[in-house]
PDB file of C-alpha atoms in Angstrom:
ATOM      1  CA  LYS A   1       2.680   6.619  30.543  1.00 46.00           C
ATOM      2  CA  ASP A   2       6.316   5.355  30.892  1.00 55.00           C
ATOM      3  CA  LEU A   3       5.938   3.094  27.891  1.00 57.00           C
ATOM      4  CA  LEU A   4       4.131   5.620  25.664  1.00 59.00           C
ATOM      5  CA  LEU A   5       5.727   8.688  24.133  1.00 58.00           C
ATOM      6  CA  PHE A   6       3.673  11.856  24.035  1.00 55.00           C
ATOM      7  CA  ASN A   7       3.270  11.545  20.178  1.00 63.00           C
ATOM      8  CA  ASP A   8       1.958   7.872  20.055  1.00 82.00           C
ATOM      9  CA  TRP A   9      -1.331   6.957  18.648  1.00 88.00           C
ATOM     10  CA  VAL A  10      -3.282   4.241  20.583  1.00 88.00           C
ATOM     11  CA  LEU A  11      -6.043   2.150  19.288  1.00 91.00           C
ATOM     12  CA  PHE A  12      -8.249   0.201  21.736  1.00 88.00           C
ATOM     13  CA  LEU A  13      -9.902  -2.542  19.703  1.00 90.00           C
ATOM     14  CA  ASP A  14     -12.108  -5.446  20.617  1.00 87.00           C
ATOM     15  CA  ALA A  15     -11.060  -8.917  19.563  1.00 86.00           C
ATOM     16  CA  ASP A  16     -14.294  -9.461  17.614  1.00 88.00           C
ATOM     17  CA  ILE A  17     -13.618  -6.427  15.310  1.00 93.00           C
ATOM     18  CA  ILE A  18     -12.292  -6.704  11.697  1.00 94.00           C
ATOM     19  CA  LEU A  19     -10.595  -3.704  10.367  1.00 96.00           C
ATOM     20  CA  PRO A  20     -10.792  -2.698   6.687  1.00 94.00           C
ATOM     21  CA  GLU A  21      -8.131  -4.632   4.524  1.00 91.00           C
ATOM     22  CA  ASN A  22      -6.507  -1.281   3.675  1.00 92.00           C
ATOM     23  CA  PHE A  23      -6.801   0.090   7.259  1.00 94.00           C
ATOM     24  CA  LEU A  24      -3.440   1.871   7.537  1.00 92.00           C
ATOM     25  CA  ARG A  25      -3.786   3.459   4.099  1.00 92.00           C
ATOM     26  CA  VAL A  26      -7.433   4.676   4.895  1.00 91.00           C
ATOM     27  CA  LEU A  27      -6.306   5.886   8.298  1.00 91.00           C
ATOM     28  CA  ASP A  28      -3.456   7.841   6.706  1.00 89.00           C
ATOM     29  CA  LEU A  29      -5.917   9.751   4.589  1.00 89.00           C
ATOM     30  CA  GLU A  30      -7.930  10.924   7.577  1.00 91.00           C
ATOM     31  CA  ASN A  31      -5.744  13.943   8.622  1.00 89.00           C
ATOM     32  CA  LEU A  32      -5.936  12.944  12.348  1.00 92.00           C
ATOM     33  CA  ASN A  33      -5.704  15.587  15.022  1.00 88.00           C
ATOM     34  CA  PRO A  34      -3.765  14.436  18.188  1.00 85.00           C
ATOM     35  CA  TYR A  35      -6.129  16.296  20.405  1.00 80.00           C
ATOM     36  CA  LYS A  36      -9.211  14.455  19.175  1.00 84.00           C
ATOM     37  CA  PHE A  37     -10.899  11.218  20.043  1.00 86.00           C
ATOM     38  CA  TYR A  38     -11.990   9.049  17.061  1.00 91.00           C
ATOM     39  CA  GLY A  39     -14.517   6.213  16.573  1.00 90.00           C
ATOM     40  CA  VAL A  40     -16.093   4.465  13.651  1.00 93.00           C
ATOM     41  CA  GLY A  41     -19.404   2.814  12.834  1.00 92.00           C
ATOM     42  CA  ARG A  42     -19.813  -0.928  12.631  1.00 93.00           C
ATOM     43  CA  TYR A  43     -21.451  -3.573  10.545  1.00 96.00           C
ATOM     44  CA  TYR A  44     -22.814  -6.495  12.418  1.00 94.00           C
ATOM     45  CA  ILE A  45     -21.972  -9.968  11.041  1.00 94.00           C
ATOM     46  CA  GLU A  46     -23.670 -12.350  13.494  1.00 90.00           C
ATOM     47  CA  THR A  47     -22.734 -15.767  12.241  1.00 89.00           C
ATOM     48  CA  ILE A  48     -19.738 -17.661  10.894  1.00 89.00           C
ATOM     49  CA  GLU A  49     -21.906 -18.615   7.897  1.00 91.00           C
ATOM     50  CA  ASP A  50     -22.398 -15.007   7.165  1.00 93.00           C
ATOM     51  CA  VAL A  51     -18.697 -14.340   7.421  1.00 92.00           C
ATOM     52  CA  GLU A  52     -18.100 -17.096   4.864  1.00 93.00           C
ATOM     53  CA  LEU A  53     -20.676 -15.572   2.510  1.00 96.00           C
ATOM     54  CA  TYR A  54     -19.155 -12.264   2.759  1.00 95.00           C
ATOM     55  CA  ASN A  55     -15.594 -13.599   2.243  1.00 93.00           C
ATOM     56  CA  ASN A  56     -16.569 -15.483  -0.902  1.00 96.00           C
ATOM     57  CA  GLY A  57     -18.425 -12.408  -2.400  1.00 95.00           C
ATOM     58  CA  GLN A  58     -21.991 -13.866  -1.957  1.00 97.00           C
ATOM     59  CA  LYS A  59     -22.861 -11.102   0.455  1.00 97.00           C
ATOM     60  CA  GLN A  60     -21.685  -7.431   0.601  1.00 96.00           C
ATOM     61  CA  LEU A  61     -21.390  -5.216   3.508  1.00 94.00           C
ATOM     62  CA  LYS A  62     -24.568  -3.400   2.513  1.00 95.00           C
ATOM     63  CA  ASP A  63     -26.343  -6.648   3.269  1.00 96.00           C
ATOM     64  CA  PHE A  64     -25.557  -6.333   6.931  1.00 95.00           C
ATOM     65  CA  GLU A  65     -26.866  -3.958   9.647  1.00 92.00           C
ATOM     66  CA  LEU A  66     -24.765  -0.771  10.001  1.00 93.00           C
ATOM     67  CA  ASN A  67     -24.700   1.012  13.307  1.00 88.00           C
ATOM     68  CA  GLU A  68     -23.128   4.495  13.077  1.00 83.00           C
ATOM     69  CA  CYS A  69     -24.764   6.135  16.112  1.00 76.00           C
ATOM     70  CA  LEU A  70     -22.871   4.319  18.870  1.00 73.00           C
ATOM     71  CA  TRP A  71     -19.401   5.072  17.582  1.00 78.00           C
ATOM     72  CA  GLY A  72     -16.781   5.907  20.205  1.00 75.00           C
ATOM     73  CA  TYR A  73     -17.506   2.903  22.292  1.00 75.00           C
ATOM     74  CA  GLY A  74     -14.609   0.612  23.286  1.00 77.00           C
ATOM     75  CA  TYR A  75     -14.802  -1.592  20.205  1.00 86.00           C
ATOM     76  CA  PHE A  76     -12.708   1.030  18.415  1.00 91.00           C
ATOM     77  CA  GLN A  77     -11.310   4.003  20.353  1.00 89.00           C
ATOM     78  CA  LEU A  78      -8.449   5.850  18.605  1.00 92.00           C
ATOM     79  CA  PHE A  79      -6.613   8.667  20.410  1.00 87.00           C
ATOM     80  CA  ASN A  80      -3.138  10.212  20.740  1.00 86.00           C
ATOM     81  CA  VAL A  81      -1.299  10.329  24.124  1.00 79.00           C
ATOM     82  CA  LYS A  82      -0.617  14.092  23.394  1.00 76.00           C
ATOM     83  CA  PHE A  83      -4.155  14.777  24.541  1.00 71.00           C
ATOM     84  CA  PHE A  84      -3.325  13.812  28.028  1.00 66.00           C
ATOM     85  CA  GLU A  85      -0.169  16.021  28.090  1.00 67.00           C
ATOM     86  CA  LYS A  86      -2.123  19.031  26.859  1.00 61.00           C
ATOM     87  CA  GLN A  87      -4.875  18.547  29.429  1.00 58.00           C
ATOM     88  CA  GLU A  88      -2.524  17.591  32.125  1.00 56.00           C
ATOM     89  CA  LEU A  89      -4.497  14.439  32.797  1.00 54.00           C
ATOM     90  CA  LYS A  90      -3.269  11.167  34.015  1.00 57.00           C
ATOM     91  CA  PHE A  91      -3.713   8.509  31.354  1.00 55.00           C
ATOM     92  CA  VAL A  92      -5.883   5.799  33.015  1.00 57.00           C
ATOM     93  CA  TYR A  93      -8.348   3.463  31.379  1.00 56.00           C
ATOM     94  CA  PRO A  94     -10.904   2.925  34.091  1.00 54.00           C
ATOM     95  CA  GLY A  95     -11.475  -0.712  35.221  1.00 57.00           C
ATOM     96  CA  SER A  96     -14.918  -2.161  35.340  1.00 55.00           C
ATOM     97  CA  LEU A  97     -16.739  -5.459  35.339  1.00 51.00           C
ATOM     98  CA  THR A  98     -18.875  -4.297  32.365  1.00 56.00           C
ATOM     99  CA  LYS A  99     -17.898  -2.983  28.904  1.00 54.00           C
ATOM    100  CA  ASN A 100     -20.460  -0.268  29.038  1.00 58.00           C
ATOM    101  CA  ASP A 101     -19.217   1.475  32.195  1.00 63.00           C
ATOM    102  CA  THR A 102     -15.576   1.422  31.205  1.00 65.00           C
ATOM    103  CA  ASP A 103     -16.192   2.837  27.691  1.00 68.00           C
ATOM    104  CA  LEU A 104     -18.437   5.581  28.911  1.00 64.00           C
ATOM    105  CA  LEU A 105     -16.018   6.670  31.583  1.00 65.00           C
ATOM    106  CA  PHE A 106     -13.109   6.713  29.146  1.00 68.00           C
ATOM    107  CA  ARG A 107     -15.074   8.824  26.707  1.00 67.00           C
ATOM    108  CA  VAL A 108     -15.574  11.384  29.498  1.00 63.00           C
ATOM    109  CA  TYR A 109     -11.997  12.469  29.087  1.00 63.00           C
ATOM    110  CA  TRP A 110     -12.839  14.047  25.781  1.00 64.00           C
ATOM    111  CA  GLY A 111     -16.062  15.843  27.045  1.00 59.00           C
ATOM    112  CA  LEU A 112     -18.068  13.297  25.065  1.00 52.00           C
ATOM    113  CA  TYR A 113     -20.809  12.562  27.641  1.00 48.00           C
ATOM    114  CA  LYS A 114     -23.006  15.515  27.606  1.00 51.00           C
ATOM    115  CA  ASN A 115     -26.628  14.527  27.713  1.00 52.00           C
ATOM    116  CA  TRP A 116     -29.169  12.121  26.299  1.00 55.00           C
ATOM    117  CA  ASN A 117     -30.909  13.095  23.039  1.00 59.00           C
ATOM    118  CA  GLU A 118     -34.304  11.319  23.080  1.00 66.00           C
ATOM    119  CA  GLU A 119     -34.816  12.035  19.241  1.00 73.00           C
ATOM    120  CA  LYS A 120     -31.421  10.602  18.260  1.00 63.00           C
ATOM    121  CA  LYS A 121     -31.519   7.909  20.895  1.00 61.00           C
ATOM    122  CA  ASP A 122     -27.832   8.657  21.613  1.00 60.00           C
ATOM    123  CA  PHE A 123     -25.596  11.025  23.694  1.00 56.00           C
ATOM    124  CA  VAL A 124     -24.966  14.493  22.236  1.00 57.00           C
ATOM    125  CA  TRP A 125     -21.163  14.885  22.254  1.00 56.00           C
ATOM    126  CA  HIS A 126     -18.856  17.803  22.092  1.00 59.00           C
ATOM    127  CA  PRO A 127     -17.600  18.218  18.440  1.00 62.00           C
ATOM    128  CA  ASP A 128     -14.414  19.976  19.251  1.00 70.00           C
ATOM    129  CA  PHE A 129     -12.925  16.866  20.899  1.00 76.00           C
ATOM    130  CA  GLN A 130     -14.396  13.881  19.003  1.00 80.00           C
ATOM    131  CA  GLU A 131     -14.879  12.788  15.430  1.00 85.00           C
ATOM    132  CA  LYS A 132     -16.288   9.743  13.533  1.00 88.00           C
ATOM    133  CA  LEU A 133     -13.797   8.492  10.974  1.00 93.00           C
ATOM    134  CA  ASN A 134     -14.814   8.045   7.354  1.00 92.00           C
ATOM    135  CA  PHE A 135     -14.893   4.222   7.352  1.00 94.00           C
ATOM    136  CA  ASN A 136     -16.547   1.387   9.336  1.00 95.00           C
ATOM    137  CA  VAL A 137     -15.449  -1.916  10.824  1.00 96.00           C
ATOM    138  CA  ILE A 138     -16.978  -5.337  11.057  1.00 95.00           C
ATOM    139  CA  HIS A 139     -18.233  -6.638  14.432  1.00 91.00           C
ATOM    140  CA  LEU A 140     -18.386 -10.477  14.585  1.00 90.00           C
ATOM    141  CA  GLY A 141     -21.149 -12.127  16.650  1.00 83.00           C
ATOM    142  CA  GLN A 142     -24.345 -11.074  18.152  1.00 75.00           C
ATOM    143  CA  LYS A 143     -24.778  -7.310  19.022  1.00 74.00           C
ATOM    144  CA  ILE A 144     -25.152  -6.069  22.488  1.00 66.00           C
ATOM    145  CA  ARG A 145     -25.090  -9.571  24.023  1.00 62.00           C
ATOM    146  CA  ASN A 146     -21.798  -9.810  26.016  1.00 60.00           C
ATOM    147  CA  TRP A 147     -21.517  -6.432  27.736  1.00 59.00           C
ATOM    148  CA  ASP A 148     -21.701  -7.981  31.209  1.00 62.00           C
ATOM    149  CA  GLY A 149     -19.709 -11.110  30.308  1.00 62.00           C
ATOM    150  CA  ARG A 150     -20.291 -13.834  27.799  1.00 61.00           C
ATOM    151  CA  VAL A 151     -23.983 -14.865  27.505  1.00 63.00           C
ATOM    152  CA  ALA A 152     -24.036 -15.525  23.666  1.00 66.00           C
ATOM    153  CA  LYS A 153     -22.769 -18.780  22.257  1.00 67.00           C
ATOM    154  CA  ASN A 154     -19.238 -18.754  21.054  1.00 68.00           C
ATOM    155  CA  PHE A 155     -19.090 -17.374  17.546  1.00 65.00           C
ATOM    156  CA  LEU A 156     -17.159 -20.413  16.170  1.00 67.00           C
ATOM    157  CA  GLU A 157     -19.032 -22.986  18.154  1.00 66.00           C
ATOM    158  CA  LYS A 158     -21.533 -24.101  15.436  1.00 61.00           C
ATOM    159  CA  LYS A 159     -18.881 -24.408  12.796  1.00 62.00           C
ATOM    160  CA  TYR A 160     -15.986 -25.900  14.765  1.00 58.00           C
ATOM    161  CA  GLY A 161     -17.601 -27.354  17.882  1.00 58.00           C
ATOM    162  CA  ASN A 162     -15.706 -25.180  20.371  1.00 52.00           C
TER     163      ASN A 162
END
């Protein structure tokens, strides 16, 4: 709290996420509300070879799996510190040994964790406090493999021998 002013935007972003090239311009067009929590969908690019094919134009984003239902998890969490001032909440990102617990607990601040919808296979969230942005990011590496610590091979290992 001491380092953040009550008008600062904060983005929690995983190290294996690639933002759109024009991220700041796209974000500027979003008309962000400082009292909302924002997330995005993500494309999964699971190998370094696929990244190279994408970078040299041999593959397009549409060639990769897009997951838009689990947005709001910790790979991309955008919020404004003003929310905490309005709610008179203490700004604390809960610590945990697993990604899943921490992300879920942090989303609770916005009333996002309501109940499980079996048909949608996702949580039903409160629309007044959360919103999915109109762009997606790229997630490098295997999906849902390292939530409890690294179990997947290093993304660059095959290419560079790390």
